[in-house]
XYZ file of C-alpha atoms in Angstrom:
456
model
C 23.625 1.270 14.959
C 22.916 -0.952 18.250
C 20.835 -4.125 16.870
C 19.767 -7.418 17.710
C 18.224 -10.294 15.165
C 15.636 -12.111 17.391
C 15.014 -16.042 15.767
C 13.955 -19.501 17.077
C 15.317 -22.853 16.836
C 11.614 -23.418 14.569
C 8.588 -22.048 13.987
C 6.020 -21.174 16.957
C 8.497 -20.799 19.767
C 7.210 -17.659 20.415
C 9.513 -15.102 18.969
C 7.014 -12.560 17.602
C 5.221 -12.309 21.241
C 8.491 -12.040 22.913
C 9.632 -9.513 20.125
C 6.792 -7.326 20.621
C 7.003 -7.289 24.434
C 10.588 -6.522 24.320
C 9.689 -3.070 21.920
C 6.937 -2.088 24.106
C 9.135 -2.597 27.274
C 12.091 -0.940 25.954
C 9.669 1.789 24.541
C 8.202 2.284 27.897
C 11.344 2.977 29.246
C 12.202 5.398 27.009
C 14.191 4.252 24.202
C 13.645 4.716 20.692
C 13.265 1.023 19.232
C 13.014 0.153 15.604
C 11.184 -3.043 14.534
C 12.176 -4.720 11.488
C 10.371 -8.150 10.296
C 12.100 -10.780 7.910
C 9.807 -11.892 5.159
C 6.716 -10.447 3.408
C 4.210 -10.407 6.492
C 2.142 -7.858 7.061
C 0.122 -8.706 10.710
C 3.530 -9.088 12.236
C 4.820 -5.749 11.678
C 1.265 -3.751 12.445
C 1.897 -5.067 16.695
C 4.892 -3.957 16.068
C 4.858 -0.944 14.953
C 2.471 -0.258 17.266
C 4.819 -1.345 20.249
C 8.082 0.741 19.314
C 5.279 3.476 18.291
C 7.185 3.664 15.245
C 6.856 2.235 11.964
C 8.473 -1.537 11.312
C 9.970 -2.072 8.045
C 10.338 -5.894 6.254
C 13.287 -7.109 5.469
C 13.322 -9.400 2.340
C 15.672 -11.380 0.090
C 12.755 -12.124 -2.612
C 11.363 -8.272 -3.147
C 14.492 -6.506 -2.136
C 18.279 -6.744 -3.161
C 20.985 -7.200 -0.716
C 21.995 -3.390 -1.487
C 18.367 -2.382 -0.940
C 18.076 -4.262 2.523
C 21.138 -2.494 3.592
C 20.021 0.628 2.905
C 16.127 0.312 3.992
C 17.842 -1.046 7.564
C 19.882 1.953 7.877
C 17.780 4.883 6.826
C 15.494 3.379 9.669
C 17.791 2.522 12.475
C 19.564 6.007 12.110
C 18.541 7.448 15.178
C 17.185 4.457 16.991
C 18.921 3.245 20.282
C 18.113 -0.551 19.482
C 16.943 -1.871 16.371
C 15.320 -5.377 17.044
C 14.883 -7.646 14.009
C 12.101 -10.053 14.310
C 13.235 -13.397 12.135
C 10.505 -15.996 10.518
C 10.539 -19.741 10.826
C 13.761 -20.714 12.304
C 17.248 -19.294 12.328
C 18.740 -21.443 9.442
C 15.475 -22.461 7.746
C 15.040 -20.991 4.175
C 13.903 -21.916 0.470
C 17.197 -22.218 -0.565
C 19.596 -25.718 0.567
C 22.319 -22.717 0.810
C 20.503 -20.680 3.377
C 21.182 -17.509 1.118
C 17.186 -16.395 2.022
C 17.485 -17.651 5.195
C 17.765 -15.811 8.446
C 21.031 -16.632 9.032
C 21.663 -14.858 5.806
C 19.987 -11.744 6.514
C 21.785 -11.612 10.162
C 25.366 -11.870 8.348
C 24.023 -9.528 5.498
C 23.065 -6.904 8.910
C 26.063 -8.259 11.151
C 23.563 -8.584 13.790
C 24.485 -10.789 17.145
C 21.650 -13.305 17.235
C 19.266 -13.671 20.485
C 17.841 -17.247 20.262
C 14.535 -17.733 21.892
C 14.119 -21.798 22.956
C 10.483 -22.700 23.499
C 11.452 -25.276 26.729
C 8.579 -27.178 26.532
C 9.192 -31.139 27.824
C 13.254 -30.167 27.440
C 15.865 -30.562 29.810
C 19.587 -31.499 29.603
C 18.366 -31.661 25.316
C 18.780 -27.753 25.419
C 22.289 -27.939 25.307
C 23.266 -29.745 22.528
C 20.699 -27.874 20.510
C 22.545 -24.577 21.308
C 26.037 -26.119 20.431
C 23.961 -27.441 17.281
C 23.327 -24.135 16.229
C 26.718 -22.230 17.054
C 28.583 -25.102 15.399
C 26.783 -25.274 12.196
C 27.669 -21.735 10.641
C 30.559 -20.130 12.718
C 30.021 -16.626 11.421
C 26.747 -16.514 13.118
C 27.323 -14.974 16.609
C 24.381 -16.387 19.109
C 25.258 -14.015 22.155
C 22.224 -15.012 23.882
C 19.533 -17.177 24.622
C 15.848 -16.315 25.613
C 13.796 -19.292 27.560
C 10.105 -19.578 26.396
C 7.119 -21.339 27.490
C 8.977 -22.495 30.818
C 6.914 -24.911 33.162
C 8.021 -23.212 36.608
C 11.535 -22.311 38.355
C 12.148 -25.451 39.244
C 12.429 -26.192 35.375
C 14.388 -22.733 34.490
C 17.004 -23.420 37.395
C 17.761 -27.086 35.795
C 17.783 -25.320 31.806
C 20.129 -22.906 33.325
C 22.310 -25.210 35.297
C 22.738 -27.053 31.600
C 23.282 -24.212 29.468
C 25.982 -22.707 32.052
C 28.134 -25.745 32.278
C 27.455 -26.916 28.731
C 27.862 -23.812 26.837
C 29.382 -20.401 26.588
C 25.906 -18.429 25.831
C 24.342 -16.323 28.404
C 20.374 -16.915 29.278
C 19.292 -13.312 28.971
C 15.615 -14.283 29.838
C 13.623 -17.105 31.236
C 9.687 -16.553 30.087
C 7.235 -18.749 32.395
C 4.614 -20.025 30.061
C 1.715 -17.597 30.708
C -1.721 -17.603 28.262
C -2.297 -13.772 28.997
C 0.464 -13.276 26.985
C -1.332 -14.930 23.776
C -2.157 -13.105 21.074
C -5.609 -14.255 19.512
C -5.482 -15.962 16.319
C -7.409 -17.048 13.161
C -7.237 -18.186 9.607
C -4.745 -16.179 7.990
C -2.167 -16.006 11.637
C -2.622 -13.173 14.116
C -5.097 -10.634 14.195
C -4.630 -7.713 12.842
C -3.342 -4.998 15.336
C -5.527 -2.139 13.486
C -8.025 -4.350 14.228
C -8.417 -5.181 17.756
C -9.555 -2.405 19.858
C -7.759 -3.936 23.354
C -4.528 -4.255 21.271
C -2.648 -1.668 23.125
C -3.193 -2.916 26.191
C -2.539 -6.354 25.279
C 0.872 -5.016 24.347
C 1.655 -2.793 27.075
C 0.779 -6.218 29.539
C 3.339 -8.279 27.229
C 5.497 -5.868 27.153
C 5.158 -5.561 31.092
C 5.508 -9.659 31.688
C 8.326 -9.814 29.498
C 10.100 -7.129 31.054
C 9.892 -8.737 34.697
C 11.515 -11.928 33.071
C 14.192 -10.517 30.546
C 17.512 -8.825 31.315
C 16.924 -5.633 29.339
C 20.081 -4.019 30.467
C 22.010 -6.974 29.000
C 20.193 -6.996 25.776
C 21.213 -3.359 25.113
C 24.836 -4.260 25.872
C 24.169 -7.179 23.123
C 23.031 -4.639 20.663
C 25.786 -2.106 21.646
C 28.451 -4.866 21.025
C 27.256 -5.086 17.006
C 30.078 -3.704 14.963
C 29.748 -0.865 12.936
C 28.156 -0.594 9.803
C 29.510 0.791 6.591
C 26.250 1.504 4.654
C 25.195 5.080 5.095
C 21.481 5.736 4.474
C 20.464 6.878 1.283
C 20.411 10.810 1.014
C 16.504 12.164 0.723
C 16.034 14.454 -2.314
C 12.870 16.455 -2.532
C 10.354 15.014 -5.196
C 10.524 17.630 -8.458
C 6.725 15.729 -9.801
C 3.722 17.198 -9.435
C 1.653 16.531 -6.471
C -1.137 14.497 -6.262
C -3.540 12.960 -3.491
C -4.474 9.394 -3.657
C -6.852 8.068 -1.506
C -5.966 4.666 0.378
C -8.452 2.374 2.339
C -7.202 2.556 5.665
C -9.355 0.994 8.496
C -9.904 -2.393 10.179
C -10.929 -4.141 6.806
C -8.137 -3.155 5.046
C -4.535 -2.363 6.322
C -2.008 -4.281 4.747
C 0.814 -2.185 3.380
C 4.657 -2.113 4.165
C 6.249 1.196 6.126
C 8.326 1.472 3.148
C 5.969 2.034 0.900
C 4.150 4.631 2.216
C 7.474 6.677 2.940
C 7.872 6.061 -0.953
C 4.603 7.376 -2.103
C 5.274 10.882 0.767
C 8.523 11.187 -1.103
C 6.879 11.617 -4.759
C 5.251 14.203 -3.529
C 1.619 12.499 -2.744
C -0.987 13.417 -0.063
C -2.621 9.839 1.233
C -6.082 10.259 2.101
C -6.750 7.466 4.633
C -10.393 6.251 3.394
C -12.540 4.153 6.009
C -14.546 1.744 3.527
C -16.656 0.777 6.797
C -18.048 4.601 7.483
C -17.032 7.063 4.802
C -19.984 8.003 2.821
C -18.561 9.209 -0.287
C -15.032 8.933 -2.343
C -12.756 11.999 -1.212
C -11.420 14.479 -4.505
C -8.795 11.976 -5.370
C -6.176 11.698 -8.159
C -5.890 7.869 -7.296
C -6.810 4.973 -5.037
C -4.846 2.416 -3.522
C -7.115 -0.432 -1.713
C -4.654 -2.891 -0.082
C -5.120 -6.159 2.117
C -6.675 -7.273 4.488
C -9.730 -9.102 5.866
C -12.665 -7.798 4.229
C -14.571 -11.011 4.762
C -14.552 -10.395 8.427
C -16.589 -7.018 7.608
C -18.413 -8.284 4.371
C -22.001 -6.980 5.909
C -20.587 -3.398 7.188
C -18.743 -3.116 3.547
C -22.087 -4.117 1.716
C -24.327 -1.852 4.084
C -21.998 1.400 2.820
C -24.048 1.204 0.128
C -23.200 5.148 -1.232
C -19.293 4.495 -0.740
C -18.906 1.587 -3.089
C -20.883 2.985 -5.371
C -19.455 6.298 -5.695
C -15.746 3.578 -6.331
C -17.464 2.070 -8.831
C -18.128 5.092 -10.889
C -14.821 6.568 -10.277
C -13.310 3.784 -11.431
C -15.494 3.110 -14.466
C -15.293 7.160 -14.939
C -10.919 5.974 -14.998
C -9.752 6.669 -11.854
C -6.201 5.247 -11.634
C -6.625 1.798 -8.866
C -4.492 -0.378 -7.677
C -6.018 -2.777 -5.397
C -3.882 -6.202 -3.678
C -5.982 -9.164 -2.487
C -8.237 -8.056 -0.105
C -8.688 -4.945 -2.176
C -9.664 -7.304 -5.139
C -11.924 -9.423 -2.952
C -13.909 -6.062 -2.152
C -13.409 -4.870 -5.884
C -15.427 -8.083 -6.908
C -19.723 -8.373 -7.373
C -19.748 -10.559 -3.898
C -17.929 -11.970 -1.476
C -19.526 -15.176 -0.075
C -18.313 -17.099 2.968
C -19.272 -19.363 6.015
C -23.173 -19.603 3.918
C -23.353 -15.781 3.403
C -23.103 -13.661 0.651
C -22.833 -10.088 0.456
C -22.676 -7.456 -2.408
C -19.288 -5.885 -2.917
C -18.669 -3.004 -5.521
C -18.806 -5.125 -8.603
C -16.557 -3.330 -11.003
C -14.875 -6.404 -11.165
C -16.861 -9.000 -12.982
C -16.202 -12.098 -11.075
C -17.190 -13.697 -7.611
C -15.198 -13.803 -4.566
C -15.569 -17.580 -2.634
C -13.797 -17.843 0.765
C -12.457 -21.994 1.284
C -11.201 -23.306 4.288
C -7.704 -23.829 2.703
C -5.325 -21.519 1.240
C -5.776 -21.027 -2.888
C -3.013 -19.329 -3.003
C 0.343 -19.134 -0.622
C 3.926 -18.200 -0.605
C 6.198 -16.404 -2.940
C 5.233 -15.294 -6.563
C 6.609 -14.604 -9.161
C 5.519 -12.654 -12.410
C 5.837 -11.796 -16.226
C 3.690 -8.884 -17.597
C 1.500 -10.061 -20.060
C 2.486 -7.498 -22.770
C -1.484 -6.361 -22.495
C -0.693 -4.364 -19.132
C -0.854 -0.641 -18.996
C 1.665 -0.094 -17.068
C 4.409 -1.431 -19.864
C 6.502 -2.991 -17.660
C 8.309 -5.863 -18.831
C 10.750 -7.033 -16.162
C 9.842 -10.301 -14.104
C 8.183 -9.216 -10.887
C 8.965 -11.113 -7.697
C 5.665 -11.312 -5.412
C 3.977 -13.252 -2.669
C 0.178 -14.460 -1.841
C -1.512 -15.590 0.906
C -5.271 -15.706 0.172
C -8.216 -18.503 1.240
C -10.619 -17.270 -1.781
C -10.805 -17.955 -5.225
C -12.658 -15.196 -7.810
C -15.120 -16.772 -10.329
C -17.081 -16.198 -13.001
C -14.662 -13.631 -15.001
C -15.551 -13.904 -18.192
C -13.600 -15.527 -20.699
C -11.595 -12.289 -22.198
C -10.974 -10.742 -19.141
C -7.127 -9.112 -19.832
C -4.311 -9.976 -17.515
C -1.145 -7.890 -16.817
C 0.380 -10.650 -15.105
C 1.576 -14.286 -16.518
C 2.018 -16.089 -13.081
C 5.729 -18.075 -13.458
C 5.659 -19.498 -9.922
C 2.483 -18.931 -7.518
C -1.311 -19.224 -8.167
C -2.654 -15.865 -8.593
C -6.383 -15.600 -10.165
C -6.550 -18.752 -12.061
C -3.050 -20.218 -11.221
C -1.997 -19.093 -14.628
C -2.985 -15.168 -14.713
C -3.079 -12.487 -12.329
C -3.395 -8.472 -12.597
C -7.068 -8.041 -13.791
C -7.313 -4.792 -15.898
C -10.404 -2.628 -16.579
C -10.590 0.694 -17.452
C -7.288 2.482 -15.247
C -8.002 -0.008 -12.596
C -5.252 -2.995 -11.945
C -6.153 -5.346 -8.966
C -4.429 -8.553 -8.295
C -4.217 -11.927 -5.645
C -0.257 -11.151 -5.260
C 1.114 -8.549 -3.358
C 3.907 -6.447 -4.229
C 6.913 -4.289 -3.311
C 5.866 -0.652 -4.424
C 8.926 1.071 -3.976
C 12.720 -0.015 -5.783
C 13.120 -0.720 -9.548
C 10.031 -3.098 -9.524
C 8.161 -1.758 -7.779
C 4.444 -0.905 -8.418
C 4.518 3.154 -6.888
C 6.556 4.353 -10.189
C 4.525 2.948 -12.981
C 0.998 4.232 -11.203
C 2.354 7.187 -10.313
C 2.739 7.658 -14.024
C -0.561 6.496 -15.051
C -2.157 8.400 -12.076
C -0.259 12.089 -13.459
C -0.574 11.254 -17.218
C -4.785 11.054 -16.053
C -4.981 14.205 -13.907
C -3.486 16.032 -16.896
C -5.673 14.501 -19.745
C -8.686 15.774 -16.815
C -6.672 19.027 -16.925
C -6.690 19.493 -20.423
């Protein structure tokens, strides 16, 4: 399985631009690339996707196990000629002072050779020792090439490669001239989403095209060629023996965030997704469930209130028992309001509390969970999870039940998460639906054990 873990010396060296150009240029010429993304993101893996024109999949230590990350990377990269792994942060940085979360970790745990990209900006003869830096401090990481970012001119790239050459053993693969065309907008909560932005193919076919003029593609196929072999074989499929069911899923430029794997999960129990466009769609779809995930539904608050006939017809269902789960954004919309920037706008209200956006995050990083005892899912395991929201919900009353005690995070109230009401479960944290604990198996359950009391 040819494959090749893209990181930075630190944060905001451009990796994720450079990653995406490389999958749309390698795309364009015909190969089949699978994108992977370290971490929890979200926004990162949508361009990407998008790029390879094929789903990316996140890699991570705090929702997955090591087994589990083996076998998601495989199943995917099957029948891909390059699999590129986009890293976060920097190569070695990590919660842990071990580095087991780290990139680093996750490149040993894949046996991937490691393409550095070095954002050049006001460096020189420093470039060198910072490559020998990184070799030198964990030997079992193989950097077999270096990518140039942000360069000033060729005057500047011929005296970085000049140092690099005599200095160290690690080929430049790419030189990138700093070029603002290349930028991908941003905002609050990082980049926009791709199922958001109507130029966003083109914006990726022009990266893709800049960083193909500047990047040895040849040689970074021969890097991912010269990855040994792996030894995990991916998991066999077996055909789902439950019952089908169709769940409906809000699926448009409000709402968007949910991981590849996840949705493969929910096709393999033998569900039909509905895609649901909360912005148009005048009425709720015959649905055995609904899943409303992340996203930015302040940036559409007045299009979401105008579909007036829409949220109410969710409100009923739900009240009526529809089986919801609903992440973040999905409880923001779930809420009576959502206020922001001096506006306020009328959301669906079956949540009995008050969504207020704030110009810092409330809640960010990972999460981690206890059920409360009071959910209905009975689960009882800890739950590992991460947040990233800039709003707050108020006004819940008092006796409002929780199916999550938050251990480590902020969730609602920085003590609770998981607000329950009738079948409906909607939370700040996000989750990993599919593996042992994940959220897919216990709604599933909930969403079948419903259809059949209907049935009956």
């Amino acid at each position: 399985m040819p494959r090749v873990f893209i990181s930075a010396a630190h944060k905001s060296s451009g990796k994720t631009t450079l990653t995406l150009g490389l999958a749309a240029a390698l795309h364009a010429r015909g190969h089949a690339v699978q994108p992977f993304k370290k971490g929890p993101d979200y926004i990162d893996p949508l361009w990407l996707g998008m790029a390879a024109q094929r789903p990316c999949y996140n890699l991570d230590f705090h929702m997955m196990q090591r087994a589990e990350i083996e076998q998601q990377f495989a199943r995917a990269a099957a029948d891909a000629r390059i699999s590129l792994i986009e890293g976060n942060k920097g190569l070695y940085d990590g919660l842990d002072l071990d580095g087991s979360n780290s990139n680093a970790a996750l490149a040993k745990l894949l046996d991937a050779p490691v393409v550095l990209v070095i954002d050049a900006r006001g460096m020189t003869r420093g470039v060198a020792p910072l490559i020998l830096g990184y070799q030198a401090f964990d030997p079992d990481i193989r950097i077999a090439g270096v990518i140039l970012n942000n360069l000033g001119g060729s005057r500047h790239e011929s005296k970085l490669r000049a140092v690099i050459e005599h200095y160290t053993d690690v080929d430049v693969i790419g030189a990138v001239q700093h070029d603002a065309s290349m930028q991908i907008a941003e905002r609050h909560l990082g980049l926009v989403p791709a199922n958001e932005q109507n130029a966003a193919r083109a914006r990726i076919q022009h990266v893709g095209e800049r960083v193909a003029a500047q990047v040895d593609l040849a040689r970074l196929l021969a890097i991912a060629d010269s990855a040994s072999a792996m030894h995990v074989s991916p998991p066999a499929d077996t055909a789902s023996t439950a019952a089908p069911v169709r769940i409906g899923i809000a699926h448009d430029s409000a709402f968007g965030f949910y991981y590849s794997e996840d949705l493969d999960s929910l096709r393999a129990a033998n569900v039909e997704l509905v895609d649901i466009d909360t912005l148009h769609a005048q009425a709720l779809p015959d649905v055995d469930g609904l899943i409303i995930g992340g996203g930015f539904p302040e940036m559409f608050m007045a299009e979401l209130e105008a579909n007036d006939p829409l949220r109410k017809a969710i409100r009923c269902a739900i009240e009526a028992g529809l089986p919801t789960y609903a992440e973040c954004g999905g409880l923001m919309y779930l809420s009576r309001q959502l206020s922001w920037q001096g506006q306020t706008h009328e959301m669906v209200g079956v949540v009995p509390g008050d969504t207020v956006m704030h110009e810092r995050p409330v809640g960010r990083g990972y999460a981690r969970l206890q059920p409360t005892g009071a959910d209905r899912w009975q689960e009882t395991a800890p739950i590992p999870a991460h947040e990233f929201h800039y709003s707050s919900l108020e006004n819940l009353p008092a006796d409002a039940i929780y199916a999550y005690q938050v251990t480590r995070g902020h969730g609602i109230d920085g003590r609770h998460d998981g607000y329950q009401q009738h079948n409906l479960l909607a939370a700040y944290v996000h989750r990993r639906g599919s593996g042992a604990q994940g959220w897919i198996a216990p709604f599933l359950n909930q969403v079948r054990a419903h259809k059949a009391r209907a049935a009956a």
